[in-house]
Every structure is written in structure tokens, then in C-alpha cells.
Amino acid sequence: MVFIWNTWKRFEYNFLYFCPMRIDILTILPQLLESPFSDSILKRAQTKGLVEVHIHDLRSYSTNKHKKVDDYAFGGGAGMVMTIQPIADCIDELKSEREYDEIMYMTPDGEVWDQPTANSLSMGENFILLCGHYKGIDERIREKYITKEVSIGDYVLSGGELAAAVVADSLIRLIPGVLNDETSALTDSFQDNLLAPPVYTRPANYEGMEVPKVLLSGNFKEIEKWRSEKALERTKTRRPDILKD
Ligand code: 6GU
């Protein structure tokens, strides 16, 4: 229900004031983020003017003559730490131009990103996603600027870029008008704490494996009933942890 309400509010908001979502991604590897936003749904969302994605190369903000963005960790130990200056200058510049709903730092020790978080943040307007590398960023950046620390799961990636693309994708597809069929985000897995039911397409018989008869029946009430049952069954066997009531 909350999701439907938020979707409506965003629609009304876009309709009345037309204000696209804006996502600024800060990275030392901008090339890594080019392709996720240049194809398919995420590209179309930008072409339609529903979202603006801006990739910022942190190296270009470095005042160091070699454009350095990292340094040795105080106290020693292996691994470099991303320095304050390029990150602070980039965030200060962006913050002077607009207000941000969240300044997120992509890090394996953050809060695990999930569908309810995506649903609620998809109502926001402006987001910064800061991608970490090496041993991470100087802790004082986290203290001074970061409003939300986000992980995409309990495993370690080489950098925050792929995680930022995941988070941005999950937000962008919730913006009304991004998906062709507005209701299809509502039937995604995890909306309503249920996994999605199985789907089939032609041929109806593949090497003797037949599509469930009900799906060919044209009886939409029965089809809906079958889909609800399968969604529940799947959730019970695969993800009992997300099942509520
Ligand atoms: Cl956001 N960053 C990195 N480097 N690793 C991760 C992650 C983020 N989320 C899960 N693993």
C-alpha cells in the first residue's frame, strides 16, 4: 500500500512540477559506470527526461599535481585510503548547486539495500552515490558528509561502482513512466514480501515439458489464483525469511 501511495505521490509531483530524479555518482573509475546507464531501461529513462545520471571523475577534482586520489593509511598496514580533498571538493560543489535527499557511501559495512529502502527513496529527488576503493575512504568524509551507508550484500566487491549501478537501477525503475507497463514494478519479486511466480512463453510444449494448463485457459481469475499460489509456494520454499503473515 505504501508503495502504491508513494508511486501516486511521485506521479502527481512529476505531473504538477515536473522534476526528474537526479543521481550523481562519484568515482575514480568512471568508465566502469558508462555501460549500465547507456542501454535499455536506464537509457530510456534518461532520454525520456525522467532521471539524470551524472558521473563525476574524482581524479579531475584532485589538486595534486599527479592527480592522486589515495594515500597510505595512518598507522600502517596494507592498502591505500582515498583522500579527503577530491571527494570533499566534489561534494561541496554539488551541494552548493542543490539540496540532496541522501549522500550515500557504497561500502560492504553499510546497511544492506533492499526493496523497502528502494521504494521509500524512489520518492526522493537528488542523490549522491560515492564509490569507495582500496581500503576505503578517510573516516572524516563519512562523518562530515555521508547520510547513508549502503551495502548490496554480504560479500566484497573490488569497488563501489557495481553496487552504485545496482542501487541506481533499483531506484530508477520505480520512477513512474520508466517501465512500459506501470504495474509491472508492482508485480516484481519482493513487492508485498513475495517472490514472483514462474512465467512461460511459446512454445507451449518444449521437449514434452508443458506449460501449466491454467495459463492457456484464458480464465484470468483462475490465472491470478494460480500465480498467487505459486508466489506463496516459492517464497515458502526459497525465502521463508521474507514471508510475513
Ligand atoms: Cl557497496 N562496496 C563494495 N566494495 N563491496 C560490497 C558492497 C559495496 N556491497 C557489498 N559488497
PDB file of N, CA and C in Angstrom, residues 95 103 145 151 169 179 192 212:
ATOM      1  N   LYS A  95      26.695  20.174  -3.565  1.00  0.00           N
ATOM      2  CA  LYS A  95      25.778  20.670  -2.517  1.00  0.00           C
ATOM      3  C   LYS A  95      25.493  22.162  -2.660  1.00  0.00           C
ATOM      4  N   ILE A 103      23.222  11.475   0.807  1.00  0.00           N
ATOM      5  CA  ILE A 103      24.580  11.322   0.279  1.00  0.00           C
ATOM      6  C   ILE A 103      25.025   9.948   0.742  1.00  0.00           C
ATOM      7  N   TYR A 145      30.059  14.181   5.699  1.00  0.00           N
ATOM      8  CA  TYR A 145      29.156  14.295   4.539  1.00  0.00           C
ATOM      9  C   TYR A 145      28.111  13.189   4.379  1.00  0.00           C
ATOM     10  N   SER A 151      25.327  -1.128   1.592  1.00  0.00           N
ATOM     11  CA  SER A 151      25.973  -2.334   1.070  1.00  0.00           C
ATOM     12  C   SER A 151      24.933  -3.059   0.216  1.00  0.00           C
ATOM     13  N   ASP A 169      19.867   1.522 -10.462  1.00  0.00           N
ATOM     14  CA  ASP A 169      18.893   0.774 -11.272  1.00  0.00           C
ATOM     15  C   ASP A 169      17.617   0.526 -10.477  1.00  0.00           C
ATOM     16  N   LEU A 179       9.047   2.234 -16.582  1.00  0.00           N
ATOM     17  CA  LEU A 179       8.663   0.937 -17.136  1.00  0.00           C
ATOM     18  C   LEU A 179       7.492   1.140 -18.094  1.00  0.00           C
ATOM     19  N   ASP A 192       5.326  -6.688  -1.761  1.00  0.00           N
ATOM     20  CA  ASP A 192       4.398  -7.495  -0.950  1.00  0.00           C
ATOM     21  C   ASP A 192       5.085  -8.664  -0.257  1.00  0.00           C
ATOM     22  N   PRO A 212       1.850 -24.977 -17.678  1.00  0.00           N
ATOM     23  CA  PRO A 212       0.654 -25.272 -16.881  1.00  0.00           C
ATOM     24  C   PRO A 212      -0.622 -24.875 -17.632  1.00  0.00           C
TER      25      PRO A 212
END
